[in-house]
PDB file of C-alpha atoms in Angstrom:
ATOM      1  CA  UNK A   1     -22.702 -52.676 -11.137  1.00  0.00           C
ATOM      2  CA  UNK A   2     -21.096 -53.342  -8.190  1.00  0.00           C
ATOM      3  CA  UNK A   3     -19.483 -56.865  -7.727  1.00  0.00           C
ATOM      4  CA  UNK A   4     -16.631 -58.319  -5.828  1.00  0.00           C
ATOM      5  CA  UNK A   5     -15.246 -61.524  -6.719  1.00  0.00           C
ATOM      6  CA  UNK A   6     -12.959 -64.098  -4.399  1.00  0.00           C
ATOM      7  CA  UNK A   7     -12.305 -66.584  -7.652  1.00  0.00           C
ATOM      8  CA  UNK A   8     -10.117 -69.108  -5.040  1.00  0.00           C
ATOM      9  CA  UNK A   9     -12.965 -71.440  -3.501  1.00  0.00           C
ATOM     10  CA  UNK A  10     -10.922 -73.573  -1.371  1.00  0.00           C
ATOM     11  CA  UNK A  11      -7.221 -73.548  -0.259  1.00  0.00           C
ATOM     12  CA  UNK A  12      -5.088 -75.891   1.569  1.00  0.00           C
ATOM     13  CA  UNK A  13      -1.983 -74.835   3.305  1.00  0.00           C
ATOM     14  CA  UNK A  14       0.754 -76.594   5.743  1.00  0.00           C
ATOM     15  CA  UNK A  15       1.204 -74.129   8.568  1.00  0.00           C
ATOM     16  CA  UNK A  16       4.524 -71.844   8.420  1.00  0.00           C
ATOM     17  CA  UNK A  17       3.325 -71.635   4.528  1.00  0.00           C
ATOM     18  CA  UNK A  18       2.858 -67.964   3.275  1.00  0.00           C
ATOM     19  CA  UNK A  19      -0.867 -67.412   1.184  1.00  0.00           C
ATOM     20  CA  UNK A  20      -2.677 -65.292  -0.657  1.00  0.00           C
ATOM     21  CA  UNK A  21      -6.353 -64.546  -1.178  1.00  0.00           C
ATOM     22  CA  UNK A  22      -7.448 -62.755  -3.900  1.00  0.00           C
ATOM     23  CA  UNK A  23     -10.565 -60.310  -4.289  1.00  0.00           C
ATOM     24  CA  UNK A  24     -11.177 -58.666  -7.985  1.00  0.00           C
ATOM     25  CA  UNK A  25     -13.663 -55.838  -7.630  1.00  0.00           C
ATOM     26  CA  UNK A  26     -15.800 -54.097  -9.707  1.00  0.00           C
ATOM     27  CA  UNK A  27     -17.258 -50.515  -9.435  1.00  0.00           C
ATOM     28  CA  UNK A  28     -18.631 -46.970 -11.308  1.00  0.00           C
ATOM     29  CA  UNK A  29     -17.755 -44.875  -8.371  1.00  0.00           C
ATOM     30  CA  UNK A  30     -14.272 -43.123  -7.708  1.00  0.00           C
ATOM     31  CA  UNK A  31     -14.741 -42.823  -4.225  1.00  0.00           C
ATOM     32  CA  UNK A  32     -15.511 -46.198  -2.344  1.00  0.00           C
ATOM     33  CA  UNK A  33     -13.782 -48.546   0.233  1.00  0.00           C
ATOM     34  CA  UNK A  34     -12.386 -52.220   0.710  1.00  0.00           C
ATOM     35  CA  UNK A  35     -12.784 -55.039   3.327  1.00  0.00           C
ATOM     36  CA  UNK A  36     -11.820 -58.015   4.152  1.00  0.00           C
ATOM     37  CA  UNK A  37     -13.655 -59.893   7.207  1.00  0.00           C
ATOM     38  CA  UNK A  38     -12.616 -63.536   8.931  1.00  0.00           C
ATOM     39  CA  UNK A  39     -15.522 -65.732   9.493  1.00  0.00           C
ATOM     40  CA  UNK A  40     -14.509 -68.686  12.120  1.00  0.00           C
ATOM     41  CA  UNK A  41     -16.327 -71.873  12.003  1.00  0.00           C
ATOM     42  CA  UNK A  42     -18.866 -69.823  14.740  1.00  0.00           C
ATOM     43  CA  UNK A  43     -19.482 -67.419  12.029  1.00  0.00           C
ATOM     44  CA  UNK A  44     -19.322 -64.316  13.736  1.00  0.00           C
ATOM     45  CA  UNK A  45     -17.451 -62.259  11.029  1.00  0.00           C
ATOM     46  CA  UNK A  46     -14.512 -60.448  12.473  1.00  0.00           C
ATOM     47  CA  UNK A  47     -13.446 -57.349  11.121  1.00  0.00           C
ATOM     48  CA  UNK A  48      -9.886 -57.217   9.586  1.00  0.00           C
ATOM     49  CA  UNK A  49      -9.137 -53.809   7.721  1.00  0.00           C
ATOM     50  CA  UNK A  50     -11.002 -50.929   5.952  1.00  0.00           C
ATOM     51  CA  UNK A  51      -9.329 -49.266   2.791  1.00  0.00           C
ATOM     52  CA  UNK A  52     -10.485 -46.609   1.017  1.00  0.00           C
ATOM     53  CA  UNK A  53      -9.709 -45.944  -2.724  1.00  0.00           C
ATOM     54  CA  UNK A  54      -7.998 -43.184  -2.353  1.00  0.00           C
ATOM     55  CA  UNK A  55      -5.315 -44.744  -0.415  1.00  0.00           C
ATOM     56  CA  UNK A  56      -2.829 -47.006  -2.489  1.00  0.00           C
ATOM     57  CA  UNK A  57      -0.475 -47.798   0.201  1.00  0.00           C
ATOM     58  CA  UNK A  58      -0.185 -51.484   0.909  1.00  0.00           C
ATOM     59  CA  UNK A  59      -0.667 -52.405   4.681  1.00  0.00           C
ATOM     60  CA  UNK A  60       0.819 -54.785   7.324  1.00  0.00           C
ATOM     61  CA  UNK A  61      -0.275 -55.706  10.548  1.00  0.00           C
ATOM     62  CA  UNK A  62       1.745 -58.293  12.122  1.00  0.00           C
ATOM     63  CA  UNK A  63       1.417 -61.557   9.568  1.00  0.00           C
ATOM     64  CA  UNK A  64      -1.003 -59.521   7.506  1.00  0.00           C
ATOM     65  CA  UNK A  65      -0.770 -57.452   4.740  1.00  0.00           C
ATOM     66  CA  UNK A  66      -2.964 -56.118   1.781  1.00  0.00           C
ATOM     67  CA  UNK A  67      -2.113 -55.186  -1.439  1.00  0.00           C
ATOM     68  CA  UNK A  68      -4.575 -52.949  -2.996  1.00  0.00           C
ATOM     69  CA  UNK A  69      -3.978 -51.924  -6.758  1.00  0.00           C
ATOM     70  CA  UNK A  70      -6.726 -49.872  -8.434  1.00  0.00           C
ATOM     71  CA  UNK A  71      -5.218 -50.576 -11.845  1.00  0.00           C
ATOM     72  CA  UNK A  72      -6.167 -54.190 -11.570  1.00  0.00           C
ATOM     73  CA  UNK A  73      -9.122 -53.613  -9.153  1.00  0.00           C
ATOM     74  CA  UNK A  74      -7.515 -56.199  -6.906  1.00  0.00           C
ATOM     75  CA  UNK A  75      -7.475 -55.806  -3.136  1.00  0.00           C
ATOM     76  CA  UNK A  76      -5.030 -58.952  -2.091  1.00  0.00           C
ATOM     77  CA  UNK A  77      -5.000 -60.404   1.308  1.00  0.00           C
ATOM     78  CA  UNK A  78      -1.591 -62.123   2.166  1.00  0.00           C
ATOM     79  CA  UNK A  79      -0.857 -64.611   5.589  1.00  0.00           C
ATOM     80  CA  UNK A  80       3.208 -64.664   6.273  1.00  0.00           C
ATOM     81  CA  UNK A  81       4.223 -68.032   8.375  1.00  0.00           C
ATOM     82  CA  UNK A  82       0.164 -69.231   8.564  1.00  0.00           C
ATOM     83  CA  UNK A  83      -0.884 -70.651  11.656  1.00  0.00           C
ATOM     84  CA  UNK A  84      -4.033 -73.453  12.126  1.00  0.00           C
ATOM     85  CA  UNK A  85      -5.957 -70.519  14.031  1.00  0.00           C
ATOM     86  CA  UNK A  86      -6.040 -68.981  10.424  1.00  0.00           C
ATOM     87  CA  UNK A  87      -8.245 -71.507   9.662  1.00  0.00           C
ATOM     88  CA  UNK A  88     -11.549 -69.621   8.534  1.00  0.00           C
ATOM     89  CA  UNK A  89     -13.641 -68.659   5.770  1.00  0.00           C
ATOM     90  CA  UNK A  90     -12.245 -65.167   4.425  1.00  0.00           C
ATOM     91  CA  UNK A  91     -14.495 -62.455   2.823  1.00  0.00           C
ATOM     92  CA  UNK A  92     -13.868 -59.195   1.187  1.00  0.00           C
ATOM     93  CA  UNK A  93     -16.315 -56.894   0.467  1.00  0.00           C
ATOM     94  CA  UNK A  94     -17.233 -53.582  -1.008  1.00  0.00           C
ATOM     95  CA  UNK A  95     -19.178 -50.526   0.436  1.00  0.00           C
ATOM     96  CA  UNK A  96     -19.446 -47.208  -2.161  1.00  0.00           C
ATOM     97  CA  UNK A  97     -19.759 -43.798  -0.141  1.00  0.00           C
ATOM     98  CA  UNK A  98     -22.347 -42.549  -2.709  1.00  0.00           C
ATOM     99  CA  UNK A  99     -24.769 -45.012  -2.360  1.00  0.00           C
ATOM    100  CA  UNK A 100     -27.929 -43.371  -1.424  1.00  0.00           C
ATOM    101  CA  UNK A 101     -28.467 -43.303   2.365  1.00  0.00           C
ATOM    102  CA  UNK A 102     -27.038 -46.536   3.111  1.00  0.00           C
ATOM    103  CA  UNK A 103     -24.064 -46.121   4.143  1.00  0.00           C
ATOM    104  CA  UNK A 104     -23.162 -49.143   5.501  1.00  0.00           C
ATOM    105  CA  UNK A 105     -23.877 -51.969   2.829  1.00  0.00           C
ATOM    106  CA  UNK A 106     -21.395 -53.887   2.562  1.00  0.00           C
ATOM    107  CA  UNK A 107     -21.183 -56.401  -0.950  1.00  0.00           C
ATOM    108  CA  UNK A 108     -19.190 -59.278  -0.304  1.00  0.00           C
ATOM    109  CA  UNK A 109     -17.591 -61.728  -2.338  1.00  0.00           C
ATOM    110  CA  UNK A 110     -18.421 -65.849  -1.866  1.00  0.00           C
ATOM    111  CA  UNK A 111     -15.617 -66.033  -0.131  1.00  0.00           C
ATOM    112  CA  UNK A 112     -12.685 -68.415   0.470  1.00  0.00           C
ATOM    113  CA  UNK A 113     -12.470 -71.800   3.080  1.00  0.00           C
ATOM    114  CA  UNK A 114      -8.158 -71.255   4.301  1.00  0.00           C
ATOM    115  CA  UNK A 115      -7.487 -74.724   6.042  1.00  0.00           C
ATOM    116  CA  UNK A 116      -3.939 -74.380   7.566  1.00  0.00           C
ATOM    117  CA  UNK A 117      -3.176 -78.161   8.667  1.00  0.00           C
ATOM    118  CA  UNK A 118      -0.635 -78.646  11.308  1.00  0.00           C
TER     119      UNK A 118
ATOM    120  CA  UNK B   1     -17.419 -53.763  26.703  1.00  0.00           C
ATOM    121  CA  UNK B   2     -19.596 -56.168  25.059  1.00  0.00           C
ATOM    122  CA  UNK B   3     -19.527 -56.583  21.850  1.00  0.00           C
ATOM    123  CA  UNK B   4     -22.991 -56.982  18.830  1.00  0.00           C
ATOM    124  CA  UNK B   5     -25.294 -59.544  20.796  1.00  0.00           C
ATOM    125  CA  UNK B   6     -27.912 -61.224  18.882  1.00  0.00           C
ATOM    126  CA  UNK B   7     -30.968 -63.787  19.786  1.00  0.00           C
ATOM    127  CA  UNK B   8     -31.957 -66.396  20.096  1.00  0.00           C
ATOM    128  CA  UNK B   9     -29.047 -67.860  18.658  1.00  0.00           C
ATOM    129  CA  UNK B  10     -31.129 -71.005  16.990  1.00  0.00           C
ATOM    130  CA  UNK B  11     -34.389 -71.108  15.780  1.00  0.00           C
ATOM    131  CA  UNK B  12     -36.315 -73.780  13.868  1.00  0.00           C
ATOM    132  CA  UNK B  13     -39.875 -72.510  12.488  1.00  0.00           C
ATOM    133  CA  UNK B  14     -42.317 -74.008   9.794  1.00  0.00           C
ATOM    134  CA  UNK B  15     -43.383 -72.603   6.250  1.00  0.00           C
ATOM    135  CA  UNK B  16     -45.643 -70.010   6.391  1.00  0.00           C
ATOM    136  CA  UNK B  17     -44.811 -68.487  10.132  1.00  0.00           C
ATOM    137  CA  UNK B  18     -43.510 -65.671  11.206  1.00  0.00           C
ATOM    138  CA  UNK B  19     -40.460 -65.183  13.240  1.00  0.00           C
ATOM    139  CA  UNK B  20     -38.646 -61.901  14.855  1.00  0.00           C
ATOM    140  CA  UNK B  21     -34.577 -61.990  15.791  1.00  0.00           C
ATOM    141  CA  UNK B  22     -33.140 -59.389  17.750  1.00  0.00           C
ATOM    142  CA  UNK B  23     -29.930 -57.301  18.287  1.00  0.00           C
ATOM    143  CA  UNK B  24     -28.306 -55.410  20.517  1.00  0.00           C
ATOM    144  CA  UNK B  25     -25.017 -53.000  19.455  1.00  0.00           C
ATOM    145  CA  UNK B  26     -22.046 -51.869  20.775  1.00  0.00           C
ATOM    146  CA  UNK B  27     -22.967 -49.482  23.426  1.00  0.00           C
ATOM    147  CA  UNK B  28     -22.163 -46.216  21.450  1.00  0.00           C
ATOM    148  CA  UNK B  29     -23.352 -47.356  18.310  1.00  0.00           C
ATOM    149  CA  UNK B  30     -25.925 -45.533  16.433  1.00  0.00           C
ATOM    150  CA  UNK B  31     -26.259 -47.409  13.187  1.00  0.00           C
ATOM    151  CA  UNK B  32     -27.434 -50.985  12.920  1.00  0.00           C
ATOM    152  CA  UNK B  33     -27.670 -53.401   9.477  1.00  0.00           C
ATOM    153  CA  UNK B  34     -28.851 -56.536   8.610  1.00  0.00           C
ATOM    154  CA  UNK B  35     -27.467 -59.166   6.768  1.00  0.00           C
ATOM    155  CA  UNK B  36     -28.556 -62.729   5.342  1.00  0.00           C
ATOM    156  CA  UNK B  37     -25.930 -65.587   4.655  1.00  0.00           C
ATOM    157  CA  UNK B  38     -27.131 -68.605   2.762  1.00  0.00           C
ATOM    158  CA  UNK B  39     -24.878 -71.825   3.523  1.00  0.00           C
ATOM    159  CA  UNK B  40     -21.877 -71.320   1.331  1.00  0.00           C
ATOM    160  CA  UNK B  41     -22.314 -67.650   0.012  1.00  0.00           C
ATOM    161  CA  UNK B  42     -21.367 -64.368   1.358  1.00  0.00           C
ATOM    162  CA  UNK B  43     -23.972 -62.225   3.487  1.00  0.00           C
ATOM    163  CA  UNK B  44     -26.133 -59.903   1.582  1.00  0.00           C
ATOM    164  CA  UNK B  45     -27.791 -56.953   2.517  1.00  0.00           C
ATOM    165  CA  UNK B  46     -31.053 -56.593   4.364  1.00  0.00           C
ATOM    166  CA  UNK B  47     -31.242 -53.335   5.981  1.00  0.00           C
ATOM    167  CA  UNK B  48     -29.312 -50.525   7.691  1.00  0.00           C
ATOM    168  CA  UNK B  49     -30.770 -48.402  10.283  1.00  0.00           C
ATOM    169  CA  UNK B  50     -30.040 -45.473  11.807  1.00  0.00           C
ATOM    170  CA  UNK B  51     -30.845 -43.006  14.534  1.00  0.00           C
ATOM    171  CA  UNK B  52     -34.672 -45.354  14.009  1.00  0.00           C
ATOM    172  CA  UNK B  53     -34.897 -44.645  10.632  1.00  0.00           C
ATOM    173  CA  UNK B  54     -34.329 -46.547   7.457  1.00  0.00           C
ATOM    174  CA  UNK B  55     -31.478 -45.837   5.783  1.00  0.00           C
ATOM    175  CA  UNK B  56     -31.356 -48.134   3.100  1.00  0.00           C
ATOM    176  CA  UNK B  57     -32.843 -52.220   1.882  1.00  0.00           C
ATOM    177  CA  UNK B  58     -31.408 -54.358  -0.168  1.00  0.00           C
ATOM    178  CA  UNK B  59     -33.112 -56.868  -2.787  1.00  0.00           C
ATOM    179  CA  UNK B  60     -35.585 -58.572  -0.109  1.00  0.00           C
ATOM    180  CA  UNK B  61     -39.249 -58.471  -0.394  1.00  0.00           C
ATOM    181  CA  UNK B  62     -42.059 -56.879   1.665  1.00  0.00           C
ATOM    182  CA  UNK B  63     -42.129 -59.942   3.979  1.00  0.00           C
ATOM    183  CA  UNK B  64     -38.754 -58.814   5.637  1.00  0.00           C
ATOM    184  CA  UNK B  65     -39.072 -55.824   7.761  1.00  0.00           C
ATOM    185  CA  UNK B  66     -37.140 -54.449  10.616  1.00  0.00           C
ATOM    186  CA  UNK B  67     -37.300 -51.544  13.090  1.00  0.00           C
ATOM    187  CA  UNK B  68     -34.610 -49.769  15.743  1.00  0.00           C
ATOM    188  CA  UNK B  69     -35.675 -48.569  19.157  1.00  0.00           C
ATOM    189  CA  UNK B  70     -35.069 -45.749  20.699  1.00  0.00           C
ATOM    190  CA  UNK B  71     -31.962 -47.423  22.490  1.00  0.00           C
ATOM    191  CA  UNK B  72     -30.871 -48.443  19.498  1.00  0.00           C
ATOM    192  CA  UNK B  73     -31.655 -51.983  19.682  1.00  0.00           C
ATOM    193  CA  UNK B  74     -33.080 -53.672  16.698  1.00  0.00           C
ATOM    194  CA  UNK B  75     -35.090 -56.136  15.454  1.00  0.00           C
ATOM    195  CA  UNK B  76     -35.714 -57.721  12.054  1.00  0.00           C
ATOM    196  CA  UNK B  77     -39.342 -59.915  11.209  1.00  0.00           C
ATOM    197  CA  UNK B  78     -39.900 -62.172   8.737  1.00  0.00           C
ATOM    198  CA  UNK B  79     -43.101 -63.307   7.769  1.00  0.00           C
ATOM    199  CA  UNK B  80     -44.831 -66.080   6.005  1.00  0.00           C
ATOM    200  CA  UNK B  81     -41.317 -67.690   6.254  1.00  0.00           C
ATOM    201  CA  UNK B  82     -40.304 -69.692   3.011  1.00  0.00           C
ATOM    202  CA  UNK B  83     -37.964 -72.593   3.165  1.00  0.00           C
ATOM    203  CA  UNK B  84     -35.257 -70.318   1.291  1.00  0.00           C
ATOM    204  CA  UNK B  85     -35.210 -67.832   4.120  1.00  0.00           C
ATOM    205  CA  UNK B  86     -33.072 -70.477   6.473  1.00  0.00           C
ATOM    206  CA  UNK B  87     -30.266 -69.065   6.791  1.00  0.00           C
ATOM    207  CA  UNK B  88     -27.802 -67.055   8.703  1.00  0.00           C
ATOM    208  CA  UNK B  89     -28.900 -63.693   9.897  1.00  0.00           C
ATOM    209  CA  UNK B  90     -26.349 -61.077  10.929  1.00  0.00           C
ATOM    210  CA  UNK B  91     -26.435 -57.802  12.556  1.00  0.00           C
ATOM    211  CA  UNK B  92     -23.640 -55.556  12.388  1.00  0.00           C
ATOM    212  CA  UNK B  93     -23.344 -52.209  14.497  1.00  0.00           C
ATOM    213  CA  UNK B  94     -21.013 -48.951  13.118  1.00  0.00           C
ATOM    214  CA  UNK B  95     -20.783 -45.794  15.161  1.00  0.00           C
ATOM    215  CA  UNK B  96     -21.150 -43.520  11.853  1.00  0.00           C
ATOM    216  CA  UNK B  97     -24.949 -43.922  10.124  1.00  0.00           C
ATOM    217  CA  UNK B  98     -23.936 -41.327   7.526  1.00  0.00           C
ATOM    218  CA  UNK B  99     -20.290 -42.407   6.746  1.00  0.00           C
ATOM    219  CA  UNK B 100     -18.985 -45.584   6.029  1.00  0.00           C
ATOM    220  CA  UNK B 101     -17.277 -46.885   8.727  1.00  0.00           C
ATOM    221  CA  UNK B 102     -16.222 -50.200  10.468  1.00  0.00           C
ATOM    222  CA  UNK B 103     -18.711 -52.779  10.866  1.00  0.00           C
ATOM    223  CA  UNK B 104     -18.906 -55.113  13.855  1.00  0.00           C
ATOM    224  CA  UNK B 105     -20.643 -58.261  13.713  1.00  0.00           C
ATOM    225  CA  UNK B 106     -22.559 -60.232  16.157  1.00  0.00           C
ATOM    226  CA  UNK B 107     -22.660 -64.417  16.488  1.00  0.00           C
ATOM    227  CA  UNK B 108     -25.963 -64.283  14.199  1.00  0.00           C
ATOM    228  CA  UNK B 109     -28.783 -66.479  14.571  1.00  0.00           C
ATOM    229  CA  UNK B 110     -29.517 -69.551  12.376  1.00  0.00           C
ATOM    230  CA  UNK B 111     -32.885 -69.621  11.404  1.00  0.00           C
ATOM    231  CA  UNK B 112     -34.078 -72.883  10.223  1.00  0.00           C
ATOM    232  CA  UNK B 113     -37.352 -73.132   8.003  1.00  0.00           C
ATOM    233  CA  UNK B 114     -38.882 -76.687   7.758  1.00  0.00           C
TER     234      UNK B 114
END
């Protein structure tokens, strides 16, 4: 079955504070892909990065950076020097290739409230 | 370019109606899915359309339907609305329908059932 889980709730930072979200995943398929999305208090979800499982190389982009181990079935989301504009709901989700025609259905975890206060 | 628009952005109904959201993707896009997110959970999958055809539904019943137009537009109905189905309802445009591929989300609209 597939099943992604964000076990942190809640977390509380001061800003200039690193963090990191976790996201355990579970899957049958070999060939599948990661994501994490930022959901603002509008709640349009903005997309953040794509992985696929094939690709083990951890990723930065500017304070960001993802960790993705397949021995573990953990794709990690970390914030260097967090800023109160982090502030957001974070949500990682899980979209296998071989799933019938839909291509694009994305599972996603419950997700987890960052507050960054100032 | 503009990005996913959806509408209306609020709607309040009553139990037992029926109610129809729209969306508009990114100019480009092909491939358009719907999602539902329930204050405090994640969004799970409706449907994903492309090129006007179905491509794939998730764990919703017959009352939820949706269709895409021949520009691509979409729109998802809901009938004899239940006071579960308020909730958030997001629409999400990818340029790939038979590859998976970035999704881009719209503001949703916030459907509430009383």
């Amino acid at each position: 079955a597939q099943k992604v889980t964000q076990a942190q709730t809640e977390i509380s930072v001061v800003e200039k504070e690193d963090v990191t979200l976790d996201c355990v995943y579970e899957t049958r398929d070999t060939t599948y892909y990661l994501f994490w999305y930022k959901q603002p208090p509008s709640g349009e979800l903005v997309f953040l990065i794509r992985r696929n499982s094939f690709d083990e190389q951890n990723e930065i982009s500017g304070r960001y950076s993802w960790n993705f181990q397949k021995s573990t079935s953990s794709f990690n989301f970390t914030i260097t020097a967090s800023q109160v504009v982090d502030s957001a709901v974070y949500f990682c989700a899980l979209s296998e290739a071989s799933y019938g025609g839909a291509t694009n259905k994305l599972i996603f975890g419950t997700g987890t409230l960052l507050a960054v206060q100032p | 370019d503009a990005g996913v628009t959806q509408s209306p952005t609020h709607l309040i109904k009553t139990r037992g109606q029926q109610v129809t959201l729209r969306c508009s993707p990114i100019s480009g896009h092909k491939s358009v899915s719907w999602y539902q997110q329930v204050l405090g959970q994640g969004p799970q999958f409706i449907f994903q359309y492309y090129e006007k055809e179905e491509r794939g539904r998730g764990n919703f019943p017959d009352r939820f339907s949706a269709r895409q137009f021949p520009n691509y537009s979409s729109e998802l109905n809901v009938n004899a609305l239940l006071l579960g189905d308020s909730a958030l309802y997001l629409c999400a445009s990818s340029s790939s329908g038979t590859s998976v591929s970035e999704q881009f989300f719209g503001p949703g609209t916030r459907l509430t059932v009383l």
